[in-house]
């Protein structure tokens, strides 16, 4: 079995379960005040690990991270909400295309990814973070 590299998160970014439950509950309560029915309120996004690994291995030196943009694929339809992800370089700039030759011979291969699956639709109904 191949040993996996694990990088321990910075403690200042670790959220205790009680805090996470409070924050997710606050989001659902805010959505309810806006008139969004509980069954349709967007609760989470699933991002496949294979896509995270591919972004982490993006062929650019000094990659700083990944930026997530919220968007609607259908104007005025909140149920079409998506997160699109783009690699970010060391200068905090979005990388919107692969470097020429890294992926193909084209200089314009998009590096903007729709890799997320929203909840509802793909949810963990038993998660302590998914309901009050």
PDB file of C-alpha atoms in Angstrom:
ATOM      1  CA  UNK A   1       0.000   0.000   0.000  1.00  0.00           C
ATOM      2  CA  UNK A   2       1.343   3.408  -0.965  1.00  0.00           C
ATOM      3  CA  UNK A   3       1.994   5.760   1.944  1.00  0.00           C
ATOM      4  CA  UNK A   4       0.082   9.028   1.570  1.00  0.00           C
ATOM      5  CA  UNK A   5       1.535  12.393   2.413  1.00  0.00           C
ATOM      6  CA  UNK A   6      -0.422  14.195   5.112  1.00  0.00           C
ATOM      7  CA  UNK A   7       0.166  17.818   5.957  1.00  0.00           C
ATOM      8  CA  UNK A   8      -1.265  18.733   9.336  1.00  0.00           C
ATOM      9  CA  UNK A   9      -3.482  21.830   9.026  1.00  0.00           C
ATOM     10  CA  UNK A  10      -2.504  25.018  10.788  1.00  0.00           C
ATOM     11  CA  UNK A  11      -4.356  24.965  14.130  1.00  0.00           C
ATOM     12  CA  UNK A  12      -5.801  28.433  13.514  1.00  0.00           C
ATOM     13  CA  UNK A  13      -7.798  26.947  10.598  1.00  0.00           C
ATOM     14  CA  UNK A  14      -9.221  23.955  12.497  1.00  0.00           C
ATOM     15  CA  UNK A  15     -12.859  24.455  13.521  1.00  0.00           C
ATOM     16  CA  UNK A  16     -14.287  22.503  16.487  1.00  0.00           C
ATOM     17  CA  UNK A  17     -17.452  20.510  15.750  1.00  0.00           C
ATOM     18  CA  UNK A  18     -19.626  22.720  17.986  1.00  0.00           C
ATOM     19  CA  UNK A  19     -18.461  25.843  16.125  1.00  0.00           C
ATOM     20  CA  UNK A  20     -19.081  24.210  12.733  1.00  0.00           C
ATOM     21  CA  UNK A  21     -22.582  23.171  13.837  1.00  0.00           C
ATOM     22  CA  UNK A  22     -23.305  26.730  15.002  1.00  0.00           C
ATOM     23  CA  UNK A  23     -22.087  28.245  11.724  1.00  0.00           C
ATOM     24  CA  UNK A  24     -23.986  25.789   9.485  1.00  0.00           C
ATOM     25  CA  UNK A  25     -27.113  26.285  11.591  1.00  0.00           C
ATOM     26  CA  UNK A  26     -26.762  30.066  11.291  1.00  0.00           C
ATOM     27  CA  UNK A  27     -26.620  29.708   7.492  1.00  0.00           C
ATOM     28  CA  UNK A  28     -29.821  27.612   7.376  1.00  0.00           C
ATOM     29  CA  UNK A  29     -31.628  30.031   9.741  1.00  0.00           C
ATOM     30  CA  UNK A  30     -30.574  32.999   7.593  1.00  0.00           C
ATOM     31  CA  UNK A  31     -31.822  31.218   4.446  1.00  0.00           C
ATOM     32  CA  UNK A  32     -35.155  30.453   6.166  1.00  0.00           C
ATOM     33  CA  UNK A  33     -35.562  34.173   6.977  1.00  0.00           C
ATOM     34  CA  UNK A  34     -35.081  34.843   3.253  1.00  0.00           C
ATOM     35  CA  UNK A  35     -37.974  32.457   2.507  1.00  0.00           C
ATOM     36  CA  UNK A  36     -35.865  29.554   1.216  1.00  0.00           C
ATOM     37  CA  UNK A  37     -37.612  26.260   2.093  1.00  0.00           C
ATOM     38  CA  UNK A  38     -35.491  23.949   4.268  1.00  0.00           C
ATOM     39  CA  UNK A  39     -35.608  21.156   1.660  1.00  0.00           C
ATOM     40  CA  UNK A  40     -34.036  23.375  -0.998  1.00  0.00           C
ATOM     41  CA  UNK A  41     -31.568  25.501   0.967  1.00  0.00           C
ATOM     42  CA  UNK A  42     -28.057  24.920  -0.295  1.00  0.00           C
ATOM     43  CA  UNK A  43     -26.112  23.335   2.553  1.00  0.00           C
ATOM     44  CA  UNK A  44     -22.788  22.191   1.149  1.00  0.00           C
ATOM     45  CA  UNK A  45     -20.672  21.271  -1.857  1.00  0.00           C
ATOM     46  CA  UNK A  46     -18.801  18.020  -2.415  1.00  0.00           C
ATOM     47  CA  UNK A  47     -15.469  18.341  -4.213  1.00  0.00           C
ATOM     48  CA  UNK A  48     -13.953  15.024  -5.375  1.00  0.00           C
ATOM     49  CA  UNK A  49     -10.432  14.350  -4.019  1.00  0.00           C
ATOM     50  CA  UNK A  50      -9.190  13.493  -7.513  1.00  0.00           C
ATOM     51  CA  UNK A  51     -10.024  17.041  -8.580  1.00  0.00           C
ATOM     52  CA  UNK A  52      -8.289  18.509  -5.519  1.00  0.00           C
ATOM     53  CA  UNK A  53      -5.177  16.476  -6.320  1.00  0.00           C
ATOM     54  CA  UNK A  54      -5.275  17.589  -9.961  1.00  0.00           C
ATOM     55  CA  UNK A  55      -5.504  21.226  -8.897  1.00  0.00           C
ATOM     56  CA  UNK A  56      -2.687  20.747  -6.368  1.00  0.00           C
ATOM     57  CA  UNK A  57      -0.523  19.304  -9.155  1.00  0.00           C
ATOM     58  CA  UNK A  58      -1.325  22.100 -11.602  1.00  0.00           C
ATOM     59  CA  UNK A  59       1.719  22.602 -13.867  1.00  0.00           C
ATOM     60  CA  UNK A  60       2.777  26.034 -12.577  1.00  0.00           C
ATOM     61  CA  UNK A  61       5.628  26.779 -10.177  1.00  0.00           C
ATOM     62  CA  UNK A  62       4.830  28.398  -6.839  1.00  0.00           C
ATOM     63  CA  UNK A  63       1.120  27.692  -6.818  1.00  0.00           C
ATOM     64  CA  UNK A  64      -0.409  29.393  -3.768  1.00  0.00           C
ATOM     65  CA  UNK A  65      -3.826  27.771  -3.709  1.00  0.00           C
ATOM     66  CA  UNK A  66      -7.228  27.518  -5.309  1.00  0.00           C
ATOM     67  CA  UNK A  67      -9.869  30.241  -5.441  1.00  0.00           C
ATOM     68  CA  UNK A  68     -13.561  29.314  -5.306  1.00  0.00           C
ATOM     69  CA  UNK A  69     -16.070  31.561  -7.070  1.00  0.00           C
ATOM     70  CA  UNK A  70     -19.798  31.361  -6.385  1.00  0.00           C
ATOM     71  CA  UNK A  71     -21.943  31.573  -9.491  1.00  0.00           C
ATOM     72  CA  UNK A  72     -25.319  30.741 -10.968  1.00  0.00           C
ATOM     73  CA  UNK A  73     -25.449  28.640 -14.128  1.00  0.00           C
ATOM     74  CA  UNK A  74     -29.006  29.915 -14.696  1.00  0.00           C
ATOM     75  CA  UNK A  75     -29.560  33.651 -14.041  1.00  0.00           C
ATOM     76  CA  UNK A  76     -31.958  34.321 -11.141  1.00  0.00           C
ATOM     77  CA  UNK A  77     -32.222  30.600 -10.233  1.00  0.00           C
ATOM     78  CA  UNK A  78     -30.545  30.061  -6.869  1.00  0.00           C
ATOM     79  CA  UNK A  79     -30.937  26.294  -7.239  1.00  0.00           C
ATOM     80  CA  UNK A  80     -28.371  26.449 -10.075  1.00  0.00           C
ATOM     81  CA  UNK A  81     -25.644  27.703  -7.730  1.00  0.00           C
ATOM     82  CA  UNK A  82     -22.182  26.349  -8.393  1.00  0.00           C
ATOM     83  CA  UNK A  83     -18.656  26.833  -7.180  1.00  0.00           C
ATOM     84  CA  UNK A  84     -16.043  27.146  -9.872  1.00  0.00           C
ATOM     85  CA  UNK A  85     -12.414  26.661  -8.905  1.00  0.00           C
ATOM     86  CA  UNK A  86      -9.307  28.253 -10.388  1.00  0.00           C
ATOM     87  CA  UNK A  87      -5.651  27.797  -9.447  1.00  0.00           C
ATOM     88  CA  UNK A  88      -3.984  30.840  -7.847  1.00  0.00           C
ATOM     89  CA  UNK A  89      -0.308  31.723  -8.290  1.00  0.00           C
ATOM     90  CA  UNK A  90       2.171  33.047  -5.714  1.00  0.00           C
ATOM     91  CA  UNK A  91       1.204  36.632  -6.644  1.00  0.00           C
ATOM     92  CA  UNK A  92      -2.457  35.905  -5.747  1.00  0.00           C
ATOM     93  CA  UNK A  93      -3.494  35.980  -9.425  1.00  0.00           C
ATOM     94  CA  UNK A  94      -6.054  33.626 -10.967  1.00  0.00           C
ATOM     95  CA  UNK A  95      -4.591  31.193 -13.486  1.00  0.00           C
ATOM     96  CA  UNK A  96      -7.295  30.945 -16.119  1.00  0.00           C
ATOM     97  CA  UNK A  97      -5.483  28.787 -18.695  1.00  0.00           C
ATOM     98  CA  UNK A  98      -2.912  26.007 -18.707  1.00  0.00           C
ATOM     99  CA  UNK A  99       0.588  26.984 -19.802  1.00  0.00           C
ATOM    100  CA  UNK A 100       1.095  26.100 -23.479  1.00  0.00           C
ATOM    101  CA  UNK A 101       2.231  22.505 -23.820  1.00  0.00           C
ATOM    102  CA  UNK A 102       1.367  21.519 -20.246  1.00  0.00           C
ATOM    103  CA  UNK A 103      -1.951  19.910 -21.147  1.00  0.00           C
ATOM    104  CA  UNK A 104      -2.079  20.170 -24.918  1.00  0.00           C
ATOM    105  CA  UNK A 105      -0.467  22.218 -27.660  1.00  0.00           C
ATOM    106  CA  UNK A 106      -3.118  24.890 -27.351  1.00  0.00           C
ATOM    107  CA  UNK A 107      -2.337  28.059 -25.421  1.00  0.00           C
ATOM    108  CA  UNK A 108      -5.978  28.547 -24.472  1.00  0.00           C
ATOM    109  CA  UNK A 109      -6.949  25.406 -22.531  1.00  0.00           C
ATOM    110  CA  UNK A 110      -9.179  26.656 -19.740  1.00  0.00           C
ATOM    111  CA  UNK A 111      -8.032  26.160 -16.151  1.00  0.00           C
ATOM    112  CA  UNK A 112     -11.469  27.020 -14.724  1.00  0.00           C
ATOM    113  CA  UNK A 113     -13.182  24.005 -13.188  1.00  0.00           C
ATOM    114  CA  UNK A 114     -16.768  23.190 -12.228  1.00  0.00           C
ATOM    115  CA  UNK A 115     -15.885  20.326  -9.926  1.00  0.00           C
ATOM    116  CA  UNK A 116     -18.521  20.587  -7.228  1.00  0.00           C
ATOM    117  CA  UNK A 117     -21.719  18.754  -6.462  1.00  0.00           C
ATOM    118  CA  UNK A 118     -24.232  20.742  -4.363  1.00  0.00           C
ATOM    119  CA  UNK A 119     -26.240  19.560  -1.382  1.00  0.00           C
ATOM    120  CA  UNK A 120     -29.176  19.214  -1.689  1.00  0.00           C
ATOM    121  CA  UNK A 121     -28.826  16.623  -4.390  1.00  0.00           C
ATOM    122  CA  UNK A 122     -25.636  15.032  -3.017  1.00  0.00           C
ATOM    123  CA  UNK A 123     -25.877  15.191   0.798  1.00  0.00           C
ATOM    124  CA  UNK A 124     -25.009  13.230   3.913  1.00  0.00           C
ATOM    125  CA  UNK A 125     -28.421  13.101   5.625  1.00  0.00           C
ATOM    126  CA  UNK A 126     -26.824  11.818   8.846  1.00  0.00           C
ATOM    127  CA  UNK A 127     -24.201  14.573   9.222  1.00  0.00           C
ATOM    128  CA  UNK A 128     -24.399  16.708  12.360  1.00  0.00           C
ATOM    129  CA  UNK A 129     -23.683  19.684  10.082  1.00  0.00           C
ATOM    130  CA  UNK A 130     -26.669  19.028   7.798  1.00  0.00           C
ATOM    131  CA  UNK A 131     -29.596  19.898  10.022  1.00  0.00           C
ATOM    132  CA  UNK A 132     -30.917  21.272  13.284  1.00  0.00           C
TER     133      UNK A 132
END
